[in-house]
Amino acid sequence: MPYTVPSLRSIARFALGSAQVGLLPYKTVDAGQPPSCPNPQLSCHNTTAVQDTCCFNAPGGQLLQTQFWDTNPTTGPVDHWTVHGLWPDHCDGTYDANCDPARQYTNISAIIASYGKTDLLDYMNTYWKDYAGNDESFWEHEWGKHGTCISTLDPNCYTGYTEQEEVVDFFQKTVDLFKGLDSYQFLAVAGIYPSTDKTYTSDEIQAALSAPRGHQVTIGCRNGALDEIWYHFDVSGSVQTGEFVPTDPDGTKSTCPATGVKYLPKSGASSPSQTSAPSTTAPSTTLSTTIAPTATQTAPSAPFSGKGYLNVQTGGSQSGCIISAGKWYTTGACATFSAAVTTSGDGFTLKSSKGGCSIVDATLSCDASVTSPTVFTNINESLAVDGSTAFYASNVPTGSTQGPVYTTEHSTSLEIVWQSV
C-alpha cells in the first residue's frame, strides 16, 4: 500500500538485524566501479520488463528524496530542512521494504569513514538528524528499509566490488540530491516563511515547491503544520551515475489541509523579516547530483570581451572547462573562446575554433553551422542565458569523456566562469 505522510513518525522504531561488521573506521577502503550504462532507459517509462536491473531501477523505479521540518524537538539548522531519506517506490506508488536482511548494517558511520568520506559524514551529522537524538539508528533504518531495495545498488552490479561500498553510494547520492533541493529557500522566494501566527494554503506551498522543478511534490502535515516534503524522480540509468529526472508523484499522497497550513519556526528561530525577497540561488553541489537550483536573477555585469577560457565550477570548485565544441571536459587543455560585445552593448556572443556558439535544443553547441549565435550575458563573472547562470549536465565527465551542457534541468548543476587570457 502507498506511503502515508509522515511514515517515520507513524511507526515504532524496530531493531535492525545483527549484521554488524568489523570495518576499521580509520582505514581507507578502495571502492570498485558501479555499473556502466551506455544506453540507459528511464525508469517507470518501459512497456516491457527490463532484465538489466543494474542499469534500470526496478521494481522501485520512482525515487523519492524526502525531507523533514522538525520543530518539536528541533533538528538541524533553524533555516534549513533536514534529510529524511531516498526511497524507491514502485511506479504505482506501492513499495518494498527491508529487501536484504543480510545487508541490514548497524555501523553506518564506520562504513562511511572507512571509505574516507569524512565530508559526507560531517554533512550528515548536521543535516541528516534524528528527532529522538539517535542519528546512527536513523541512518541504519533508512539504509535497511529503503537502500537495500534499490536494484542498481545490488553488490552484483559492481565491478571489483568492495564490501559495503553501495552503502556509501546510497548516502552520498541522497545527500547530493538534498543539497540541490533547498526547500527553505524555495518557500522563502515565494514569501512563505516560518511563523507562529501566519498560515498558508496547500496550493501556495505546492506552487512554491513545484516552480524550480516544474513538477508537483508531496507535502505532509502533522496537526495542520507542514513537516515533510517528498521530491519525486524517475532515473535514467543507475542511482550511482544515472540522471535523476524530476516527475510528478506516483499517486495522491499529500496530507495537508487545503487552507490554514502552519509553517512553524524551529525553536530558537525568530520569524524572518519579509520586507525583501531573499537570494534565489540554491546551493550548488559536486558530482552528478544537484537538481533544480533556482536561477540567479541579478542584473547583468559588463559583457565578456576579448579572449578567455570558460571554466566549469561545481560546488564552488573548478572542475574542468568548456572545450571548442561546447562540451564539458575535465582533463586536458581548455579551449580559447572569443567574446564579442553586441552592438547594443547588452550582451556578447562567443566563438571557438569550431565556430559560433549557440543554445540549440537546450544544449550548448559551438559549430561552423551556427548562423545566429546566442547572446549571452555576464552575471557576477558567470555565463548567463536569459538571465540565468544555471547550466546542467547528466553527470561529471571523467577521463576522455566530453559531456554535453544543457540549459534545462539535469542531474548535475554547474556554472561557467570566464577567465580572460
PDB file of N, CA and C in Angstrom, residues 56-147:
ATOM      1  N   PHE A  56      18.805  -0.270 -14.644  1.00  0.00           N
ATOM      2  CA  PHE A  56      17.401   0.134 -14.696  1.00  0.00           C
ATOM      3  C   PHE A  56      16.781  -0.158 -13.333  1.00  0.00           C
ATOM      4  N   ASN A  57      16.331   0.890 -12.663  1.00  0.00           N
ATOM      5  CA  ASN A  57      15.796   0.727 -11.320  1.00  0.00           C
ATOM      6  C   ASN A  57      14.420   0.086 -11.371  1.00  0.00           C
ATOM      7  N   ALA A  58      14.327  -1.137 -10.869  1.00  0.00           N
ATOM      8  CA  ALA A  58      13.075  -1.880 -10.873  1.00  0.00           C
ATOM      9  C   ALA A  58      13.131  -2.952  -9.774  1.00  0.00           C
ATOM     10  N   PRO A  59      12.023  -3.205  -9.102  1.00  0.00           N
ATOM     11  CA  PRO A  59      10.709  -2.590  -9.333  1.00  0.00           C
ATOM     12  C   PRO A  59      10.560  -1.179  -8.752  1.00  0.00           C
ATOM     13  N   GLY A  60      11.532  -0.756  -7.928  1.00  0.00           N
ATOM     14  CA  GLY A  60      11.450   0.580  -7.327  1.00  0.00           C
ATOM     15  C   GLY A  60      11.938   1.641  -8.274  1.00  0.00           C
ATOM     16  N   GLY A  61      11.103   2.015  -9.258  1.00  0.00           N
ATOM     17  CA  GLY A  61      11.539   2.896 -10.336  1.00  0.00           C
ATOM     18  C   GLY A  61      11.398   4.370 -10.077  1.00  0.00           C
ATOM     19  N   GLN A  62      10.544   4.765  -9.130  1.00  0.00           N
ATOM     20  CA  GLN A  62      10.423   6.193  -8.811  1.00  0.00           C
ATOM     21  C   GLN A  62      11.123   6.451  -7.485  1.00  0.00           C
ATOM     22  N   LEU A  63      12.135   7.302  -7.519  1.00  0.00           N
ATOM     23  CA  LEU A  63      12.951   7.596  -6.342  1.00  0.00           C
ATOM     24  C   LEU A  63      12.477   8.883  -5.693  1.00  0.00           C
ATOM     25  N   LEU A  64      12.280   8.851  -4.394  1.00  0.00           N
ATOM     26  CA  LEU A  64      11.783   9.990  -3.632  1.00  0.00           C
ATOM     27  C   LEU A  64      12.877  10.498  -2.706  1.00  0.00           C
ATOM     28  N   GLN A  65      13.273  11.757  -2.875  1.00  0.00           N
ATOM     29  CA  GLN A  65      14.164  12.387  -1.908  1.00  0.00           C
ATOM     30  C   GLN A  65      13.274  13.100  -0.895  1.00  0.00           C
ATOM     31  N   THR A  66      13.281  12.611   0.341  1.00  0.00           N
ATOM     32  CA  THR A  66      12.326  13.058   1.347  1.00  0.00           C
ATOM     33  C   THR A  66      13.017  13.897   2.414  1.00  0.00           C
ATOM     34  N   GLN A  67      12.281  14.903   2.921  1.00  0.00           N
ATOM     35  CA  GLN A  67      12.860  15.862   3.854  1.00  0.00           C
ATOM     36  C   GLN A  67      11.927  16.111   5.034  1.00  0.00           C
ATOM     37  N   PHE A  68      12.541  16.488   6.160  1.00  0.00           N
ATOM     38  CA  PHE A  68      11.811  16.798   7.387  1.00  0.00           C
ATOM     39  C   PHE A  68      11.949  18.277   7.763  1.00  0.00           C
ATOM     40  N   TRP A  69      10.906  18.797   8.420  1.00  0.00           N
ATOM     41  CA  TRP A  69      10.983  20.087   9.120  1.00  0.00           C
ATOM     42  C   TRP A  69      10.550  19.820  10.563  1.00  0.00           C
ATOM     43  N   ASP A  70      11.525  19.572  11.433  1.00  0.00           N
ATOM     44  CA  ASP A  70      11.253  19.213  12.824  1.00  0.00           C
ATOM     45  C   ASP A  70      11.297  20.450  13.711  1.00  0.00           C
ATOM     46  N   THR A  71      10.233  20.694  14.437  1.00  0.00           N
ATOM     47  CA  THR A  71      10.161  21.868  15.319  1.00  0.00           C
ATOM     48  C   THR A  71      10.029  21.505  16.792  1.00  0.00           C
ATOM     49  N   ASN A  72       9.623  20.280  17.097  1.00  0.00           N
ATOM     50  CA  ASN A  72       9.429  19.901  18.499  1.00  0.00           C
ATOM     51  C   ASN A  72       9.681  18.407  18.664  1.00  0.00           C
ATOM     52  N   PRO A  73      10.932  18.031  18.962  1.00  0.00           N
ATOM     53  CA  PRO A  73      12.110  18.895  19.153  1.00  0.00           C
ATOM     54  C   PRO A  73      12.696  19.347  17.820  1.00  0.00           C
ATOM     55  N   THR A  74      13.495  20.395  17.874  1.00  0.00           N
ATOM     56  CA  THR A  74      14.138  20.928  16.684  1.00  0.00           C
ATOM     57  C   THR A  74      15.316  20.050  16.269  1.00  0.00           C
ATOM     58  N   THR A  75      15.452  19.836  14.967  1.00  0.00           N
ATOM     59  CA  THR A  75      16.649  19.180  14.437  1.00  0.00           C
ATOM     60  C   THR A  75      17.217  20.034  13.316  1.00  0.00           C
ATOM     61  N   GLY A  76      18.544  20.027  13.205  1.00  0.00           N
ATOM     62  CA  GLY A  76      19.207  20.732  12.123  1.00  0.00           C
ATOM     63  C   GLY A  76      19.182  22.239  12.278  1.00  0.00           C
ATOM     64  N   PRO A  77      19.779  22.961  11.309  1.00  0.00           N
ATOM     65  CA  PRO A  77      19.793  24.424  11.341  1.00  0.00           C
ATOM     66  C   PRO A  77      18.377  24.995  11.319  1.00  0.00           C
ATOM     67  N   VAL A  78      18.199  26.178  11.913  1.00  0.00           N
ATOM     68  CA  VAL A  78      16.866  26.766  12.030  1.00  0.00           C
ATOM     69  C   VAL A  78      16.343  27.270  10.687  1.00  0.00           C
ATOM     70  N   ASP A  79      17.236  27.433   9.698  1.00  0.00           N
ATOM     71  CA  ASP A  79      16.816  27.931   8.384  1.00  0.00           C
ATOM     72  C   ASP A  79      17.062  26.901   7.285  1.00  0.00           C
ATOM     73  N   HIS A  80      16.922  25.636   7.639  1.00  0.00           N
ATOM     74  CA  HIS A  80      17.151  24.592   6.640  1.00  0.00           C
ATOM     75  C   HIS A  80      16.350  23.347   7.007  1.00  0.00           C
ATOM     76  N   TRP A  81      15.768  22.720   5.988  1.00  0.00           N
ATOM     77  CA  TRP A  81      15.133  21.424   6.183  1.00  0.00           C
ATOM     78  C   TRP A  81      16.229  20.373   6.374  1.00  0.00           C
ATOM     79  N   THR A  82      15.842  19.184   6.815  1.00  0.00           N
ATOM     80  CA  THR A  82      16.811  18.116   7.029  1.00  0.00           C
ATOM     81  C   THR A  82      16.443  16.899   6.184  1.00  0.00           C
ATOM     82  N   VAL A  83      17.412  16.004   6.028  1.00  0.00           N
ATOM     83  CA  VAL A  83      17.229  14.820   5.194  1.00  0.00           C
ATOM     84  C   VAL A  83      16.367  13.789   5.919  1.00  0.00           C
ATOM     85  N   HIS A  84      15.416  13.219   5.209  1.00  0.00           N
ATOM     86  CA  HIS A  84      14.726  12.033   5.690  1.00  0.00           C
ATOM     87  C   HIS A  84      15.342  10.809   5.022  1.00  0.00           C
ATOM     88  N   GLY A  85      15.308  10.742   3.684  1.00  0.00           N
ATOM     89  CA  GLY A  85      15.915   9.595   3.040  1.00  0.00           C
ATOM     90  C   GLY A  85      15.784   9.623   1.532  1.00  0.00           C
ATOM     91  N   LEU A  86      16.051   8.475   0.920  1.00  0.00           N
ATOM     92  CA  LEU A  86      15.886   8.252  -0.513  1.00  0.00           C
ATOM     93  C   LEU A  86      15.154   6.927  -0.662  1.00  0.00           C
ATOM     94  N   TRP A  87      13.929   6.991  -1.188  1.00  0.00           N
ATOM     95  CA  TRP A  87      13.034   5.830  -1.180  1.00  0.00           C
ATOM     96  C   TRP A  87      12.718   5.368  -2.602  1.00  0.00           C
ATOM     97  N   PRO A  88      12.818   4.068  -2.872  1.00  0.00           N
ATOM     98  CA  PRO A  88      12.439   3.534  -4.182  1.00  0.00           C
ATOM     99  C   PRO A  88      10.981   3.049  -4.187  1.00  0.00           C
ATOM    100  N   ASP A  89      10.107   3.838  -4.772  1.00  0.00           N
ATOM    101  CA  ASP A  89       8.707   3.451  -4.936  1.00  0.00           C
ATOM    102  C   ASP A  89       8.535   2.628  -6.207  1.00  0.00           C
ATOM    103  N   HIS A  90       7.599   1.701  -6.197  1.00  0.00           N
ATOM    104  CA  HIS A  90       7.136   1.150  -7.459  1.00  0.00           C
ATOM    105  C   HIS A  90       6.477   2.280  -8.241  1.00  0.00           C
ATOM    106  N   CYS A  91       6.316   2.118  -9.501  1.00  0.00           N
ATOM    107  CA  CYS A  91       5.777   3.186 -10.340  1.00  0.00           C
ATOM    108  C   CYS A  91       4.292   3.436 -10.101  1.00  0.00           C
ATOM    109  N   ASP A  92       3.653   2.580  -9.310  1.00  0.00           N
ATOM    110  CA  ASP A  92       2.234   2.756  -8.995  1.00  0.00           C
ATOM    111  C   ASP A  92       2.021   3.263  -7.569  1.00  0.00           C
ATOM    112  N   GLY A  93       3.125   3.621  -6.880  1.00  0.00           N
ATOM    113  CA  GLY A  93       3.005   4.157  -5.534  1.00  0.00           C
ATOM    114  C   GLY A  93       3.179   3.145  -4.425  1.00  0.00           C
ATOM    115  N   THR A  94       3.146   1.848  -4.738  1.00  0.00           N
ATOM    116  CA  THR A  94       3.437   0.842  -3.724  1.00  0.00           C
ATOM    117  C   THR A  94       4.952   0.726  -3.566  1.00  0.00           C
ATOM    118  N   TYR A  95       5.394  -0.060  -2.613  1.00  0.00           N
ATOM    119  CA  TYR A  95       6.829  -0.136  -2.395  1.00  0.00           C
ATOM    120  C   TYR A  95       7.202  -1.406  -1.650  1.00  0.00           C
ATOM    121  N   ASP A  96       8.471  -1.766  -1.769  1.00  0.00           N
ATOM    122  CA  ASP A  96       9.044  -2.849  -0.986  1.00  0.00           C
ATOM    123  C   ASP A  96       9.837  -2.249   0.171  1.00  0.00           C
ATOM    124  N   ALA A  97      10.118  -3.066   1.175  1.00  0.00           N
ATOM    125  CA  ALA A  97      10.886  -2.594   2.316  1.00  0.00           C
ATOM    126  C   ALA A  97      11.722  -3.727   2.879  1.00  0.00           C
ATOM    127  N   ASN A  98      12.891  -3.343   3.432  1.00  0.00           N
ATOM    128  CA  ASN A  98      13.769  -4.309   4.100  1.00  0.00           C
ATOM    129  C   ASN A  98      14.034  -5.518   3.198  1.00  0.00           C
ATOM    130  N   CYS A  99      14.634  -5.233   2.035  1.00  0.00           N
ATOM    131  CA  CYS A  99      14.733  -6.234   0.980  1.00  0.00           C
ATOM    132  C   CYS A  99      15.882  -7.230   1.141  1.00  0.00           C
ATOM    133  N   ASP A 100      16.859  -6.939   1.993  1.00  0.00           N
ATOM    134  CA  ASP A 100      18.000  -7.849   2.125  1.00  0.00           C
ATOM    135  C   ASP A 100      18.454  -7.909   3.577  1.00  0.00           C
ATOM    136  N   PRO A 101      17.956  -8.862   4.345  1.00  0.00           N
ATOM    137  CA  PRO A 101      18.347  -8.967   5.756  1.00  0.00           C
ATOM    138  C   PRO A 101      19.856  -9.096   5.957  1.00  0.00           C
ATOM    139  N   ALA A 102      20.551  -9.673   4.987  1.00  0.00           N
ATOM    140  CA  ALA A 102      21.994  -9.856   5.120  1.00  0.00           C
ATOM    141  C   ALA A 102      22.748  -8.532   5.070  1.00  0.00           C
ATOM    142  N   ARG A 103      22.094  -7.491   4.568  1.00  0.00           N
ATOM    143  CA  ARG A 103      22.765  -6.185   4.470  1.00  0.00           C
ATOM    144  C   ARG A 103      22.127  -5.142   5.392  1.00  0.00           C
ATOM    145  N   GLN A 104      21.515  -5.571   6.469  1.00  0.00           N
ATOM    146  CA  GLN A 104      20.953  -4.650   7.457  1.00  0.00           C
ATOM    147  C   GLN A 104      22.069  -4.200   8.391  1.00  0.00           C
ATOM    148  N   TYR A 105      22.969  -3.374   7.871  1.00  0.00           N
ATOM    149  CA  TYR A 105      24.163  -3.000   8.619  1.00  0.00           C
ATOM    150  C   TYR A 105      23.830  -2.064   9.786  1.00  0.00           C
ATOM    151  N   THR A 106      24.610  -2.199  10.839  1.00  0.00           N
ATOM    152  CA  THR A 106      24.385  -1.375  12.032  1.00  0.00           C
ATOM    153  C   THR A 106      25.608  -0.537  12.373  1.00  0.00           C
ATOM    154  N   ASN A 107      26.432  -0.234  11.401  1.00  0.00           N
ATOM    155  CA  ASN A 107      27.630   0.580  11.644  1.00  0.00           C
ATOM    156  C   ASN A 107      27.833   1.557  10.488  1.00  0.00           C
ATOM    157  N   ILE A 108      26.812   2.333  10.194  1.00  0.00           N
ATOM    158  CA  ILE A 108      26.844   3.214   9.014  1.00  0.00           C
ATOM    159  C   ILE A 108      27.999   4.206   9.089  1.00  0.00           C
ATOM    160  N   SER A 109      28.197   4.825  10.240  1.00  0.00           N
ATOM    161  CA  SER A 109      29.288   5.801  10.371  1.00  0.00           C
ATOM    162  C   SER A 109      30.640   5.164  10.072  1.00  0.00           C
ATOM    163  N   ALA A 110      30.863   3.958  10.580  1.00  0.00           N
ATOM    164  CA  ALA A 110      32.140   3.281  10.362  1.00  0.00           C
ATOM    165  C   ALA A 110      32.331   2.939   8.894  1.00  0.00           C
ATOM    166  N   ILE A 111      31.260   2.522   8.225  1.00  0.00           N
ATOM    167  CA  ILE A 111      31.356   2.197   6.802  1.00  0.00           C
ATOM    168  C   ILE A 111      31.739   3.435   5.998  1.00  0.00           C
ATOM    169  N   ILE A 112      31.053   4.528   6.249  1.00  0.00           N
ATOM    170  CA  ILE A 112      31.333   5.769   5.510  1.00  0.00           C
ATOM    171  C   ILE A 112      32.757   6.248   5.784  1.00  0.00           C
ATOM    172  N   ALA A 113      33.171   6.208   7.041  1.00  0.00           N
ATOM    173  CA  ALA A 113      34.521   6.651   7.392  1.00  0.00           C
ATOM    174  C   ALA A 113      35.582   5.758   6.768  1.00  0.00           C
ATOM    175  N   SER A 114      35.289   4.466   6.639  1.00  0.00           N
ATOM    176  CA  SER A 114      36.280   3.540   6.088  1.00  0.00           C
ATOM    177  C   SER A 114      36.588   3.831   4.632  1.00  0.00           C
ATOM    178  N   TYR A 115      35.667   4.500   3.940  1.00  0.00           N
ATOM    179  CA  TYR A 115      35.896   4.884   2.552  1.00  0.00           C
ATOM    180  C   TYR A 115      36.405   6.321   2.427  1.00  0.00           C
ATOM    181  N   GLY A 116      36.802   6.905   3.550  1.00  0.00           N
ATOM    182  CA  GLY A 116      37.398   8.239   3.536  1.00  0.00           C
ATOM    183  C   GLY A 116      36.421   9.369   3.317  1.00  0.00           C
ATOM    184  N   LYS A 117      35.113   9.099   3.488  1.00  0.00           N
ATOM    185  CA  LYS A 117      34.090  10.103   3.211  1.00  0.00           C
ATOM    186  C   LYS A 117      33.775  10.932   4.469  1.00  0.00           C
ATOM    187  N   THR A 118      34.792  11.556   5.024  1.00  0.00           N
ATOM    188  CA  THR A 118      34.572  12.336   6.245  1.00  0.00           C
ATOM    189  C   THR A 118      33.711  13.569   5.987  1.00  0.00           C
ATOM    190  N   ASP A 119      33.838  14.173   4.809  1.00  0.00           N
ATOM    191  CA  ASP A 119      32.995  15.327   4.480  1.00  0.00           C
ATOM    192  C   ASP A 119      31.523  14.925   4.430  1.00  0.00           C
ATOM    193  N   LEU A 120      31.253  13.765   3.858  1.00  0.00           N
ATOM    194  CA  LEU A 120      29.882  13.263   3.813  1.00  0.00           C
ATOM    195  C   LEU A 120      29.354  13.041   5.222  1.00  0.00           C
ATOM    196  N   LEU A 121      30.148  12.426   6.059  1.00  0.00           N
ATOM    197  CA  LEU A 121      29.722  12.146   7.424  1.00  0.00           C
ATOM    198  C   LEU A 121      29.492  13.429   8.203  1.00  0.00           C
ATOM    199  N   ASP A 122      30.367  14.416   8.018  1.00  0.00           N
ATOM    200  CA  ASP A 122      30.180  15.710   8.686  1.00  0.00           C
ATOM    201  C   ASP A 122      28.876  16.363   8.256  1.00  0.00           C
ATOM    202  N   TYR A 123      28.570  16.285   6.977  1.00  0.00           N
ATOM    203  CA  TYR A 123      27.330  16.878   6.476  1.00  0.00           C
ATOM    204  C   TYR A 123      26.120  16.164   7.069  1.00  0.00           C
ATOM    205  N   MET A 124      26.174  14.852   7.112  1.00  0.00           N
ATOM    206  CA  MET A 124      25.071  14.090   7.679  1.00  0.00           C
ATOM    207  C   MET A 124      24.860  14.433   9.156  1.00  0.00           C
ATOM    208  N   ASN A 125      25.945  14.659   9.864  1.00  0.00           N
ATOM    209  CA  ASN A 125      25.833  14.999  11.279  1.00  0.00           C
ATOM    210  C   ASN A 125      25.152  16.344  11.506  1.00  0.00           C
ATOM    211  N   THR A 126      25.100  17.169  10.474  1.00  0.00           N
ATOM    212  CA  THR A 126      24.420  18.459  10.567  1.00  0.00           C
ATOM    213  C   THR A 126      23.021  18.421   9.976  1.00  0.00           C
ATOM    214  N   TYR A 127      22.852  17.743   8.838  1.00  0.00           N
ATOM    215  CA  TYR A 127      21.605  17.851   8.079  1.00  0.00           C
ATOM    216  C   TYR A 127      20.776  16.564   8.006  1.00  0.00           C
ATOM    217  N   TRP A 128      21.306  15.455   8.516  1.00  0.00           N
ATOM    218  CA  TRP A 128      20.533  14.202   8.488  1.00  0.00           C
ATOM    219  C   TRP A 128      20.334  13.780   9.939  1.00  0.00           C
ATOM    220  N   LYS A 129      19.362  14.396  10.581  1.00  0.00           N
ATOM    221  CA  LYS A 129      19.221  14.302  12.027  1.00  0.00           C
ATOM    222  C   LYS A 129      17.985  13.509  12.436  1.00  0.00           C
ATOM    223  N   ASP A 130      18.139  12.795  13.532  1.00  0.00           N
ATOM    224  CA  ASP A 130      17.036  12.046  14.109  1.00  0.00           C
ATOM    225  C   ASP A 130      16.346  12.879  15.182  1.00  0.00           C
ATOM    226  N   TYR A 131      15.022  12.950  15.150  1.00  0.00           N
ATOM    227  CA  TYR A 131      14.288  13.771  16.111  1.00  0.00           C
ATOM    228  C   TYR A 131      14.435  13.261  17.536  1.00  0.00           C
ATOM    229  N   ALA A 132      14.769  11.964  17.684  1.00  0.00           N
ATOM    230  CA  ALA A 132      14.953  11.405  19.023  1.00  0.00           C
ATOM    231  C   ALA A 132      16.405  11.459  19.474  1.00  0.00           C
ATOM    232  N   GLY A 133      17.280  11.991  18.628  1.00  0.00           N
ATOM    233  CA  GLY A 133      18.676  12.165  19.011  1.00  0.00           C
ATOM    234  C   GLY A 133      19.588  11.009  18.684  1.00  0.00           C
ATOM    235  N   ASN A 134      19.089   9.976  18.015  1.00  0.00           N
ATOM    236  CA  ASN A 134      19.917   8.823  17.677  1.00  0.00           C
ATOM    237  C   ASN A 134      20.125   8.771  16.168  1.00  0.00           C
ATOM    238  N   ASP A 135      21.061   9.579  15.679  1.00  0.00           N
ATOM    239  CA  ASP A 135      21.284   9.675  14.234  1.00  0.00           C
ATOM    240  C   ASP A 135      21.693   8.336  13.638  1.00  0.00           C
ATOM    241  N   GLU A 136      22.576   7.629  14.319  1.00  0.00           N
ATOM    242  CA  GLU A 136      23.070   6.365  13.777  1.00  0.00           C
ATOM    243  C   GLU A 136      21.931   5.374  13.552  1.00  0.00           C
ATOM    244  N   SER A 137      21.026   5.289  14.514  1.00  0.00           N
ATOM    245  CA  SER A 137      19.882   4.395  14.371  1.00  0.00           C
ATOM    246  C   SER A 137      19.002   4.814  13.205  1.00  0.00           C
ATOM    247  N   PHE A 138      18.822   6.100  13.021  1.00  0.00           N
ATOM    248  CA  PHE A 138      18.034   6.633  11.916  1.00  0.00           C
ATOM    249  C   PHE A 138      18.667   6.240  10.585  1.00  0.00           C
ATOM    250  N   TRP A 139      19.967   6.421  10.454  1.00  0.00           N
ATOM    251  CA  TRP A 139      20.662   6.078   9.213  1.00  0.00           C
ATOM    252  C   TRP A 139      20.557   4.572   8.933  1.00  0.00           C
ATOM    253  N   GLU A 140      20.701   3.768   9.975  1.00  0.00           N
ATOM    254  CA  GLU A 140      20.563   2.331   9.802  1.00  0.00           C
ATOM    255  C   GLU A 140      19.162   1.972   9.302  1.00  0.00           C
ATOM    256  N   HIS A 141      18.167   2.652   9.862  1.00  0.00           N
ATOM    257  CA  HIS A 141      16.773   2.415   9.451  1.00  0.00           C
ATOM    258  C   HIS A 141      16.571   2.755   7.976  1.00  0.00           C
ATOM    259  N   GLU A 142      17.070   3.923   7.557  1.00  0.00           N
ATOM    260  CA  GLU A 142      16.869   4.351   6.171  1.00  0.00           C
ATOM    261  C   GLU A 142      17.574   3.431   5.194  1.00  0.00           C
ATOM    262  N   TRP A 143      18.799   3.023   5.532  1.00  0.00           N
ATOM    263  CA  TRP A 143      19.507   2.103   4.648  1.00  0.00           C
ATOM    264  C   TRP A 143      18.814   0.744   4.603  1.00  0.00           C
ATOM    265  N   GLY A 144      18.522   0.185   5.760  1.00  0.00           N
ATOM    266  CA  GLY A 144      17.960  -1.155   5.812  1.00  0.00           C
ATOM    267  C   GLY A 144      16.594  -1.243   5.172  1.00  0.00           C
ATOM    268  N   LYS A 145      15.733  -0.248   5.417  1.00  0.00           N
ATOM    269  CA  LYS A 145      14.375  -0.295   4.888  1.00  0.00           C
ATOM    270  C   LYS A 145      14.314   0.071   3.413  1.00  0.00           C
ATOM    271  N   HIS A 146      15.067   1.088   3.006  1.00  0.00           N
ATOM    272  CA  HIS A 146      14.934   1.619   1.646  1.00  0.00           C
ATOM    273  C   HIS A 146      16.147   1.335   0.757  1.00  0.00           C
ATOM    274  N   GLY A 147      17.353   1.545   1.293  1.00  0.00           N
ATOM    275  CA  GLY A 147      18.544   1.385   0.461  1.00  0.00           C
ATOM    276  C   GLY A 147      18.710  -0.018  -0.083  1.00  0.00           C
TER     277      GLY A 147
END
